[in-house]
XYZ file of C-alpha atoms in Angstrom:
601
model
C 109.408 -132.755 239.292
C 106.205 -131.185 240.324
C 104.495 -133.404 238.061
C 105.897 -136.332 240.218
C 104.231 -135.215 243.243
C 101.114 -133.376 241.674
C 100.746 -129.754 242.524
C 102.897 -127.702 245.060
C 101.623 -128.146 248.419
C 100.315 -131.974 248.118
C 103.234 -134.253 250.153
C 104.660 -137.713 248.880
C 103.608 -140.755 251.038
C 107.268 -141.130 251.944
C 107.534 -137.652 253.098
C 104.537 -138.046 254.916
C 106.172 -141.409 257.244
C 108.800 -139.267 257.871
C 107.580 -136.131 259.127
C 104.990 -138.122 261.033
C 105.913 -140.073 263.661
C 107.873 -143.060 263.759
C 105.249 -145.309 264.299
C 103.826 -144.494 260.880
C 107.176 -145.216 258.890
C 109.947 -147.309 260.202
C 113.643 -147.458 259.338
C 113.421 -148.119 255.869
C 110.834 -145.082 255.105
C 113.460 -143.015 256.667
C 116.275 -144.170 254.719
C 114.548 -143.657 251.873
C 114.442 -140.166 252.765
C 118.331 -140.165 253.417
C 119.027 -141.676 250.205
C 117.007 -139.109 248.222
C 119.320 -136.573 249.812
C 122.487 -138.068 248.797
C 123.996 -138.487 245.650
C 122.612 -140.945 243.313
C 119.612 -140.745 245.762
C 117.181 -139.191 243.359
C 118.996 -138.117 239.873
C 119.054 -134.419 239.732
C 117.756 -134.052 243.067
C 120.748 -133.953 245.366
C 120.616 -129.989 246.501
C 117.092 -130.003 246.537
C 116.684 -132.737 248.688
C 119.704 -131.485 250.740
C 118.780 -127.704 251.010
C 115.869 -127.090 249.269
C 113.089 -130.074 249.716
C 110.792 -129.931 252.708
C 107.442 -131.591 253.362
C 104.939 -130.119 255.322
C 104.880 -131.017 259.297
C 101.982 -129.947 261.685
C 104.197 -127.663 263.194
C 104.639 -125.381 259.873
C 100.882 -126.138 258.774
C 100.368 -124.457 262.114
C 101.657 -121.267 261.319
C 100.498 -121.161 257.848
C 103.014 -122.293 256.080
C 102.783 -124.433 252.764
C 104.677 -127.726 252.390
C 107.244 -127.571 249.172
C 107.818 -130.939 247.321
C 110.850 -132.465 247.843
C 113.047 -131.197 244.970
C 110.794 -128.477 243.988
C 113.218 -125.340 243.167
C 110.837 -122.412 244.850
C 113.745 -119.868 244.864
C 114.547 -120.292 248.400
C 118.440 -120.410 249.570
C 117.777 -121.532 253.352
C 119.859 -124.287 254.462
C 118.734 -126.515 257.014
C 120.649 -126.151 260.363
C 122.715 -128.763 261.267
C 121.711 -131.865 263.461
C 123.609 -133.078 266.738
C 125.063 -135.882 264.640
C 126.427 -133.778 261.959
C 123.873 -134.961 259.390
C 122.591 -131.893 257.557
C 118.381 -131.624 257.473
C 117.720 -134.010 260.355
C 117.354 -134.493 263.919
C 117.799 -137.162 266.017
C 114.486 -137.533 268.772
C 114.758 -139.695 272.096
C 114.131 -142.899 270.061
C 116.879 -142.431 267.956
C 114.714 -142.204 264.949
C 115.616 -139.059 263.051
C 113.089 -136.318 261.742
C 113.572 -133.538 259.545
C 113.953 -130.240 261.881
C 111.772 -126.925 261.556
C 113.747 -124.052 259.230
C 112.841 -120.608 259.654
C 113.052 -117.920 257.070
C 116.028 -115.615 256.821
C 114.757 -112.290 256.522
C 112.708 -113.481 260.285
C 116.398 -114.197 261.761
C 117.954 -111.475 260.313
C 115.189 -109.188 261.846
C 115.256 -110.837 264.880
C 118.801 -109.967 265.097
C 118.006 -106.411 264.358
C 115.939 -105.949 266.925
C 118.061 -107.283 269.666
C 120.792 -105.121 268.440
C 118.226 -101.961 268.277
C 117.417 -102.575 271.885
C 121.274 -103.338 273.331
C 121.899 -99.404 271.495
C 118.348 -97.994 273.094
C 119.626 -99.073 276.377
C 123.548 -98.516 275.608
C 122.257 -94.569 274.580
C 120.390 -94.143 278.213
C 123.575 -94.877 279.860
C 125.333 -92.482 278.378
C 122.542 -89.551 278.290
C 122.332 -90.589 282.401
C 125.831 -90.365 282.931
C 126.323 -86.957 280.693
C 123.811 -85.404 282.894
C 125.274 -86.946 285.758
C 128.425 -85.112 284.673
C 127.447 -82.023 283.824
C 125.333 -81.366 286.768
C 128.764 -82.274 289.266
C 130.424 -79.664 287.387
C 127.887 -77.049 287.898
C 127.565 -78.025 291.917
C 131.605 -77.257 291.332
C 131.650 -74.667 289.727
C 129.275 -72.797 292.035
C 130.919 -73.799 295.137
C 134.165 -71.952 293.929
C 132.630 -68.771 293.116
C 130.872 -69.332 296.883
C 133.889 -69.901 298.012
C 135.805 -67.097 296.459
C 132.563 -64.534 297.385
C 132.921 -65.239 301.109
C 136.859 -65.148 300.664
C 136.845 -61.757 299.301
C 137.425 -58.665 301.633
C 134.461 -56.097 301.998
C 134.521 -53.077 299.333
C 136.786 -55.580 296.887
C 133.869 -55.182 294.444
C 133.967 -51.165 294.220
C 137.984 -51.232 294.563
C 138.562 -53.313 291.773
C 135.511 -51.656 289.821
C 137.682 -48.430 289.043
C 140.141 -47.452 286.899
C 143.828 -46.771 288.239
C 146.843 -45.267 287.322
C 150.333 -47.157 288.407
C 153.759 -45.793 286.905
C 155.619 -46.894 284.061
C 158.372 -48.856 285.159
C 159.989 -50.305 281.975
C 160.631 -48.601 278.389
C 162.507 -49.238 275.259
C 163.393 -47.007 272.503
C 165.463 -48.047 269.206
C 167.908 -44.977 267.562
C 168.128 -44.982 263.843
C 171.934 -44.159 263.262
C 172.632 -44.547 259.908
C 175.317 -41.633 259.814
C 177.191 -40.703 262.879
C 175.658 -38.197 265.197
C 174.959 -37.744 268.862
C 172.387 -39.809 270.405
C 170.766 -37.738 273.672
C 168.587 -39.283 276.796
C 166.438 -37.656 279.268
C 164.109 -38.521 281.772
C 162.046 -36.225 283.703
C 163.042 -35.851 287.523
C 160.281 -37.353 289.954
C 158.330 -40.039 287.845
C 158.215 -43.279 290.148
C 160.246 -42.362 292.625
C 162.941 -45.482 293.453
C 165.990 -46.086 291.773
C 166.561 -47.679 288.200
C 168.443 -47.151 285.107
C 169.211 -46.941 281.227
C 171.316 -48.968 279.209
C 172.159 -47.650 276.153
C 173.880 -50.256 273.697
C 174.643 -50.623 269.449
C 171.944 -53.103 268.232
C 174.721 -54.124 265.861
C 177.125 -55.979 268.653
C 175.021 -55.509 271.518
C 178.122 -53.378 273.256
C 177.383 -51.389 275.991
C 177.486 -47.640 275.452
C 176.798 -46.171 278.884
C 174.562 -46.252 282.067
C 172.642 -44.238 283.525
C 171.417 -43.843 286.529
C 169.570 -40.691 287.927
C 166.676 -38.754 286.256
C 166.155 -35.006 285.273
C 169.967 -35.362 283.764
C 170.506 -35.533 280.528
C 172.908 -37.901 278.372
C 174.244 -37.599 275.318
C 177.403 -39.291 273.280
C 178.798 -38.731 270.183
C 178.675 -41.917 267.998
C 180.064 -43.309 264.867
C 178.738 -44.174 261.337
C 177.717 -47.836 260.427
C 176.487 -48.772 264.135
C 172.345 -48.874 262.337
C 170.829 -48.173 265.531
C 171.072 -48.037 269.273
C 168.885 -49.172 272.317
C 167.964 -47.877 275.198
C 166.114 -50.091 277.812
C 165.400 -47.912 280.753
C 163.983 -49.851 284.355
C 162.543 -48.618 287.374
C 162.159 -44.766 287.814
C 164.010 -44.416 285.046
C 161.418 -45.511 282.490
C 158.922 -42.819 283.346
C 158.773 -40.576 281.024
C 161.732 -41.474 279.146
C 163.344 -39.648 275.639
C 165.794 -39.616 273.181
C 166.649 -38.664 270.097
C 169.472 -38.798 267.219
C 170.998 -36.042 265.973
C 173.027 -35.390 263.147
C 174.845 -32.282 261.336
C 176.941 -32.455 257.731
C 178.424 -29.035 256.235
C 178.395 -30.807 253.064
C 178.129 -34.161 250.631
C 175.047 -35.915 249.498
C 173.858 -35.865 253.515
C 174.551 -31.997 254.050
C 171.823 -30.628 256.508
C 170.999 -30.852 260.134
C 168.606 -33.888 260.916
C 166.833 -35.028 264.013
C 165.150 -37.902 265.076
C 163.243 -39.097 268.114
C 164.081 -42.755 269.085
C 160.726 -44.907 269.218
C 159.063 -47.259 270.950
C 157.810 -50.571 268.835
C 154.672 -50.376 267.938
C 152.343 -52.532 265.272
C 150.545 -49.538 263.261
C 152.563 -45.999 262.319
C 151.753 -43.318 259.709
C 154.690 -41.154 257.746
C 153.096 -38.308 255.819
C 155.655 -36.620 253.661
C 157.248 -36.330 250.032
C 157.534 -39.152 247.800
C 159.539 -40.378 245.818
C 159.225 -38.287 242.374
C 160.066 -35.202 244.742
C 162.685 -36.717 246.847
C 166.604 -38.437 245.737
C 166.045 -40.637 248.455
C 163.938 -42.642 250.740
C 164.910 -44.909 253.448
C 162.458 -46.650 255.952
C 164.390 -47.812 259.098
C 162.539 -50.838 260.394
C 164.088 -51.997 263.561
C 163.144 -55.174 265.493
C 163.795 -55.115 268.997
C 162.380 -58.573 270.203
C 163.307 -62.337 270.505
C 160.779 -63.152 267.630
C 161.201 -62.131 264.005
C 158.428 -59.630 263.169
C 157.053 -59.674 260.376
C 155.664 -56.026 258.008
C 153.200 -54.584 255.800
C 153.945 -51.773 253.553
C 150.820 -49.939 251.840
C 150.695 -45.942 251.116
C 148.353 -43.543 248.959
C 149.208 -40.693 246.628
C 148.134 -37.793 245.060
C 146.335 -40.096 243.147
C 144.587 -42.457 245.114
C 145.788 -45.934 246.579
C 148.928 -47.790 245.385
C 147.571 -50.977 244.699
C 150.049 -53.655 244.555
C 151.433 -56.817 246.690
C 155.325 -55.263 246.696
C 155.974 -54.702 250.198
C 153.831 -57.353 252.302
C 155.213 -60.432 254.231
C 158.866 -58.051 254.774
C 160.472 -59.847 257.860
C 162.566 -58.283 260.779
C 165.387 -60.724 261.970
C 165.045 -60.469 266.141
C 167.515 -57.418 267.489
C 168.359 -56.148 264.130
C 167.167 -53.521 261.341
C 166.080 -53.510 257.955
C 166.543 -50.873 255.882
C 164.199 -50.503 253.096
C 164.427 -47.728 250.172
C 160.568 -46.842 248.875
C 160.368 -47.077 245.319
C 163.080 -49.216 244.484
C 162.660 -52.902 244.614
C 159.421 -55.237 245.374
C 159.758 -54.893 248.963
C 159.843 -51.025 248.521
C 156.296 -50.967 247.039
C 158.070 -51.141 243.351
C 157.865 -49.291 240.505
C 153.760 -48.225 240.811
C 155.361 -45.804 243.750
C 157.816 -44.418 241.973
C 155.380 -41.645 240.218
C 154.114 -40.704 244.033
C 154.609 -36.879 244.025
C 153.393 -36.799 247.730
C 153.425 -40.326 249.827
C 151.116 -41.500 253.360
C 153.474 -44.985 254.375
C 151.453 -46.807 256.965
C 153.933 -49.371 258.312
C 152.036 -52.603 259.724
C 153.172 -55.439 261.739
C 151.711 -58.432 261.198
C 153.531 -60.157 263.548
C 155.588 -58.947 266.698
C 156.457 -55.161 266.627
C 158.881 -53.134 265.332
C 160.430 -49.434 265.477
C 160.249 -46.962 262.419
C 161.827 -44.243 261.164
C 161.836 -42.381 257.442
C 164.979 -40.842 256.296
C 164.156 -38.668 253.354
C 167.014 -36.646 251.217
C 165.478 -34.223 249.188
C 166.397 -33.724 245.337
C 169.084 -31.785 243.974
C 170.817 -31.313 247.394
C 168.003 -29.498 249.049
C 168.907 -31.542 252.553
C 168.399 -34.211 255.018
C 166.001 -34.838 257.677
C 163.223 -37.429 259.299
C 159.270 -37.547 258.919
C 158.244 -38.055 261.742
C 155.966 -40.682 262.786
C 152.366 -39.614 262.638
C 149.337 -40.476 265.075
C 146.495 -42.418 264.473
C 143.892 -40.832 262.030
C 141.471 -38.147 263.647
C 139.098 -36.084 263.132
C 140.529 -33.046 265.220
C 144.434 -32.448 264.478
C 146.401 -29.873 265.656
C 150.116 -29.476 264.193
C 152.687 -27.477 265.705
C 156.273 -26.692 264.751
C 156.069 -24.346 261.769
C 159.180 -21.951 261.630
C 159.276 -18.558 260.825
C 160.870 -17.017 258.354
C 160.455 -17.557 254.187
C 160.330 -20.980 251.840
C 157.972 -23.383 250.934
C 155.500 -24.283 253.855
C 153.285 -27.296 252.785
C 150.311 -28.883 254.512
C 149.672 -32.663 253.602
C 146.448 -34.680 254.325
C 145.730 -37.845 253.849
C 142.316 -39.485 253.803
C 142.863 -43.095 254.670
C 138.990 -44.265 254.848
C 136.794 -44.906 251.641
C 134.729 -41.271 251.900
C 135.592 -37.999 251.069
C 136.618 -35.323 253.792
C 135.694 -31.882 254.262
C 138.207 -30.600 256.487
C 138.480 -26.912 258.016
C 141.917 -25.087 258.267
C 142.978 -22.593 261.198
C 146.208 -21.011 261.182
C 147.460 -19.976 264.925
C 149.951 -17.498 265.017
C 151.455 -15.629 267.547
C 148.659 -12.210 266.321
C 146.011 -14.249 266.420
C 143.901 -17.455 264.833
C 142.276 -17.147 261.181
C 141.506 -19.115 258.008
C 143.821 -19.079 255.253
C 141.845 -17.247 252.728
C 140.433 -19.461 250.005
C 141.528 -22.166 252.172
C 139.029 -22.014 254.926
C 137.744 -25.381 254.054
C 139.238 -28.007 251.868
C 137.371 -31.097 250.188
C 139.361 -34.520 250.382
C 139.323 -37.541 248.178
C 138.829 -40.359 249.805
C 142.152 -42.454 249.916
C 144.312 -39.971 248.437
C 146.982 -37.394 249.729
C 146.419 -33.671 249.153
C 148.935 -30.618 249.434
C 148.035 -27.448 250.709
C 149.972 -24.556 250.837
C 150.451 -22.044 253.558
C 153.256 -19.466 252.283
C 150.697 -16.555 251.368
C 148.700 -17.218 254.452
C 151.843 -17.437 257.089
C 153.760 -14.506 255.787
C 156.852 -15.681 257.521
C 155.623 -15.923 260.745
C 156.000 -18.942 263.505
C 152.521 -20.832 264.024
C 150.387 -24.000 263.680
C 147.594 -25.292 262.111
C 144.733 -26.599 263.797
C 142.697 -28.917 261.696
C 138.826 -29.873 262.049
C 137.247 -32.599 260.148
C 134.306 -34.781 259.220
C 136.329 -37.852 258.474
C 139.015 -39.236 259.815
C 142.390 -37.853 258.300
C 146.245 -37.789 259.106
C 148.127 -34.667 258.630
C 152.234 -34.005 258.260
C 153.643 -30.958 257.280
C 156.714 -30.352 255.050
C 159.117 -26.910 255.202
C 162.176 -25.741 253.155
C 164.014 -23.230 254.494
C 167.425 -22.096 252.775
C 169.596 -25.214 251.694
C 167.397 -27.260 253.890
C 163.934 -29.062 254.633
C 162.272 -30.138 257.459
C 159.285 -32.329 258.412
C 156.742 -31.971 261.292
C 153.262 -33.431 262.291
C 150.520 -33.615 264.394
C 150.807 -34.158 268.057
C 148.697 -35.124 271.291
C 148.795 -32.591 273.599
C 151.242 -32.170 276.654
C 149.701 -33.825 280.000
C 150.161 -33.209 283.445
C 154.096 -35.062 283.601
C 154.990 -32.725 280.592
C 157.146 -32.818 277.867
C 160.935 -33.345 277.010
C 163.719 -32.702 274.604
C 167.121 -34.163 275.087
C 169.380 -32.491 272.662
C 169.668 -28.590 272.003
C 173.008 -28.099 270.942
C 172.648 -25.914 268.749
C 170.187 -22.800 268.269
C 167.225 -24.097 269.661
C 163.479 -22.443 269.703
C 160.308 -23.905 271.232
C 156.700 -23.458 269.345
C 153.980 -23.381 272.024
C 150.324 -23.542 271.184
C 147.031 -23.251 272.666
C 144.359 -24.021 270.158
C 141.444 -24.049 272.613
C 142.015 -21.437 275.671
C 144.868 -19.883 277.203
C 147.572 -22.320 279.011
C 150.725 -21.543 280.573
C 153.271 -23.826 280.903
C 156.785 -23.956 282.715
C 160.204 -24.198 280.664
C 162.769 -25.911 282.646
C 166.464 -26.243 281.209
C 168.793 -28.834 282.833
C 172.819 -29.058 281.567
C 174.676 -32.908 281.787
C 175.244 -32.594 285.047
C 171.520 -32.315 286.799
C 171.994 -28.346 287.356
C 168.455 -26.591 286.675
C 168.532 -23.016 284.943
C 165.507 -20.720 286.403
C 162.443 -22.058 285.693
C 160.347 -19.638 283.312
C 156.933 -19.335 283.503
C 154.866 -18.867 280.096
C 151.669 -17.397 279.096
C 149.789 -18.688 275.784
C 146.781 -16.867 275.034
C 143.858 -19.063 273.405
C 144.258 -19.346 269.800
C 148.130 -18.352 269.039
C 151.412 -19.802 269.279
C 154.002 -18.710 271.829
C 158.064 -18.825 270.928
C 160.640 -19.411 273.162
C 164.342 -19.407 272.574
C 165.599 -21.499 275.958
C 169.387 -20.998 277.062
C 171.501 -23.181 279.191
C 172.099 -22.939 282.585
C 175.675 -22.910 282.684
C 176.491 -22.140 278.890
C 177.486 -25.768 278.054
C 176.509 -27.292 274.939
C 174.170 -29.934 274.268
C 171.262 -29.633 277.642
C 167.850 -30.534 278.080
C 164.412 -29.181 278.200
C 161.355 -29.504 280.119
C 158.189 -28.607 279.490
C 155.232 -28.677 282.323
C 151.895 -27.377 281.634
C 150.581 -25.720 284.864
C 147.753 -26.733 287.003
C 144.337 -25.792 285.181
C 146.179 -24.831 281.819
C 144.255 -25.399 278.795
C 145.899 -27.848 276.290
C 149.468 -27.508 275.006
C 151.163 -28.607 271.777
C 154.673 -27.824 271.132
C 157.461 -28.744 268.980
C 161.358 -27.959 269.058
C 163.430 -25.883 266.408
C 166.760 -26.451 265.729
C 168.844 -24.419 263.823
C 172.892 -23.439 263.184
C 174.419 -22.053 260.052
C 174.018 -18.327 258.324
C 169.904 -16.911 259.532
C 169.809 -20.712 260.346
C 170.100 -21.897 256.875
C 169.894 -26.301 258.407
C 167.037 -26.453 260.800
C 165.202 -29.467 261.843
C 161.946 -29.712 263.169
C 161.167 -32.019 266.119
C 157.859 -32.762 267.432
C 157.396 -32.802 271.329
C 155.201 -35.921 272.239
C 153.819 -36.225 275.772
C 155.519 -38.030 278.354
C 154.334 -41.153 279.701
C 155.243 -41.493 283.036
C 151.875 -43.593 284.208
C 149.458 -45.801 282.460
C 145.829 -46.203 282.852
C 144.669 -49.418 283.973
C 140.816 -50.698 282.976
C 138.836 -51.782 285.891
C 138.762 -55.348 286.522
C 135.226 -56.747 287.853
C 133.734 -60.095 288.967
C 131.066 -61.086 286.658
C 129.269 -64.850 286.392
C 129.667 -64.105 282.351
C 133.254 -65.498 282.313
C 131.475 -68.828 282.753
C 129.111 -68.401 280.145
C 130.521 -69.717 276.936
């Protein structure tokens, strides 16, 4: 149709009335123009006159624009905005003569409308930036009229007070009793400790029944119990918490259980250590994992060998039903490690809660009837050890050390006797694998005689120690040495001996007995000499069976370890070894300062 109208931008005389004015084109020039926009108007030409034609007006010659010919398809989709009177393309003026309106591009509306909605966001974004500021800055004015607030409300020397450390007594304890055999399970606390009243119940972790209750301190307890209770509680409160003990004892003549075998009841804990045999030179061995909280607890099993690490996943995710015990044998099953630990001629268990705490004990039965007794639990790697509790006489005496970190350990050995201290020749100084356990022995070096070792390292290590001894073994290991409340051992019914050992300078410490009633033998006063290891065969005070012992360094002693013998049957054929720990009867509190850093993020 271009050729109708000549070249784009030229207008048709009709187009030209209309857009004019109405004095140039009346009625009928008009309808024409209506009529070309309808159908039948102009054949072909319906859309384009509808949405498409336009002719140019002053107004768009004005701002550039070029007219199109009516019909002309330019590529354009606008459609013309509707009129007032519903007619599509025109507008009605004050004369009632209607004129085509003026239609603006799209992509000029469509930016319009972007910009109006850029500058609604601009000024919707300083709002919020002026009330964020706003905000923050109210809670700073806040936050520093507290700590003004709490400054002037604060008494004078409140600052230096709560700056250092302070010691407040224990005044709550809990200790779980393996009892997988029947025994006697003992309880002492030290006399003094808090001060106040308070007491002990002891009760079977299998029905919760209450076993007895005690009530005053520096008097031992002890009851005979029977087999298949699995273990017993004590909860101690007040002044009886301080400093509070208790152990399991058993004795069989014969069977698969024949020996004499003592345990000390322990507190829960989340990381413990058992150095001892494993399973290729033991018949049996039984962890005792006991749970004595409302949540279940949940345990970790690794351990290292002769040979290095026992890689494997048996023995994670093991969980501890609340109040109840687990018994788990290493070396048989997944959740005993499995079948890579069954090879282990020597074995370091560390026992790991992952969740909650729990209480463990290892039961180990040696091979071919050689007896029964407990590892006991080990402390924390170190890199200065000292081990008491070696008996005299003849059998096998074994050192094991195990280096848990990922170097090798040069450690230096120092027997302390009671003639004197020296190096166990061509064992002066021993090179350790990293990750592995190594066995040293100490037969030719001891020649029978009572003492300790007292270890020195440049790594890390944890050390046990492992004696047979006639028809029966026994198990010791390293131990922190006494402080100023002491140590204790509730059960020496039968033969008992104490080990005492200075490995730095002389010490002298006081050995108290006390019988089940709270009568005190003489207190005896003695002398360690720096370097050597002291034995002391205690009686009781009024020749009844089964009393207590206390142990109290003296003021300005050097440091004490010691460890308890017990021993019955022909030149004590079943002995057990039991390592004295120190008694806690205070803890050490941090200090607690003010400091502006708690609000710092």
């Amino acid at each position: 149709m271009l050729g109708s109208y000549g070249k784009v931008g030229s207008e048709p005389p009709a187009a030209r009335g209309v857009i004019g004015s109405p004095n140039e084109a009346g009625p009928d020039a008009a309808a024409k123009v209506r009529d070309a926009s309808e159908p039948g108007g102009l054949p072909g030409h319906g859309d384009a006159a509808e949405g498409r034609a336009g002719a140019a007006s002053p107004q768009t010659q004005e701002h550039g624009g070029a007219a199109e010919a009516p019909g002309a398809d330019t590529g354009r989709q606008d459609r013309p905005k509707e009129a007032p009177d519903g007619k599509t393309g025109d507008r009605a003026d004050s004369g009632g003569t209607h004129r085509t309106g003026r239609r603006e591009p799209v992509w000029r509306l469509l930016w319009e409308q972007a910009e109006k909605w850029e500058q609604r966001l601009v000024a919707l974004a300083v709002q919020v930036l002026r009330y964020r500021y706003a905000t923050a800055a109210l809670l700073l004015v806040a936050v520093a009229a507290l700590y003004g607030a709490a400054a002037l409300s604060r008494p004078s020397g409140g600052q230096a007070a709560a700056g250092a450390p302070r010691r407040v007594p224990v005044t709550s304890a809990m200790l779980a009793c393996p009892a997988p055999t029947d025994g006697t399970v003992s309880v002492l606390t030290p006399p003094g400790g808090s001060g106040g009243t308070g007491r002990a119940e002891v009760s079977s972790l299998k029905d919760g029944k209450a076993v007895a209750s005690i009530t005053g301190t520096g008097t031992p307890w002890s009851k005979d119990v029977a087999d298949g209770a699995g273990a017993y509680v004590i909860k101690a409160r007040g002044a009886l918490a301080g400093g509070l003990q208790a152990e399991h004892t058993s004795h069989r003549g014969s069977g698969a259980d024949r020996g004499l075998a003592a345990v000390r009841c322990g507190e829960p804990g989340t990381d413990l250590w058992f150095v001892g045999p494993g399973p290729l030179a033991a018949d049996r061995l039984e962890l005792h994992l006991t749970n004595l909280d409302a949540q279940t607890a949940v345990v970790d099993l690794t351990a290292l060998s002769g040979e290095g690490p026992l890689d494997t996943l048996d023995g994670r995710g093991l969980p501890i039903d609340p109040g109840s015990t687990r018994v788990v044998r290493i070396g048989d099953g997944p959740e005993g490690l499995g079948e890579i630990v069954q090879t282990a001629q020597v074995l370091a268990l560390r026992v790991q809660a992952t969740t909650g705490r729990v209480a463990a004990a290892l039961r180990v039965r040696a091979d071919d009837g050689g007896g029964v007794d407990w590892l006991p639990a080990a402390g924390a790697p170190a890199t200065s050890l000292t081990v008491p509790g070696i008996p005299e006489g003849g059998g096998e005496r074994r050192l094991l050390l195990a280096v848990p970190g990922q170097d090798n350990a040069r450690v230096r050995i120092q027997v302390l006797t009671s003639s004197g201290a020296f190096a166990p020749e061509g064992r002066d100084t021993v090179d350790l694998p990293a990750r592995t356990v190594t066995s040293v022995t100490l037969e030719r070096a001891l020649s029978g005689k009572a003492a300790a070792v007292r270890l020195t390292s440049d790594k890390p290590v944890v050390a046990g120690l492992a004696v047979a001894r006639g028809d029966d073994v026994g198990y010791g290991t390293a131990t922190a040495p006494l402080g100023a409340a002491g140590g204790v051992v509730a059960d020496n019914r039968f033969e008992s001996v104490l080990l005492l050992t200075a490995p730095e300078r002389e010490a002298t410490v006081t050995v108290t007995t006390v019988d089940g009633r709270g009568r005190a033998g003489t207190p005896r006063q003695v002398r360690i000499p720096a370097g050597r290891t002291a034995q002391v065969e205690p009686s009781a005070p009024t020749g009844e069976k089964g009393f207590g012992v206390l142990i109290v360094p003296q003021p300005g002693s050097g440091p004490v370890h010691a460890a308890r013998v017990l021993q019955t049957g022909r030149d004590g054929g079943l002995f057990t070894v039991l390592p004295v720990v120190p008694a806690v009867t205070t803890l050490l509190l941090p200090p607690v300062l003010d400091s502006q850093r708690v609000l710092i993020p």
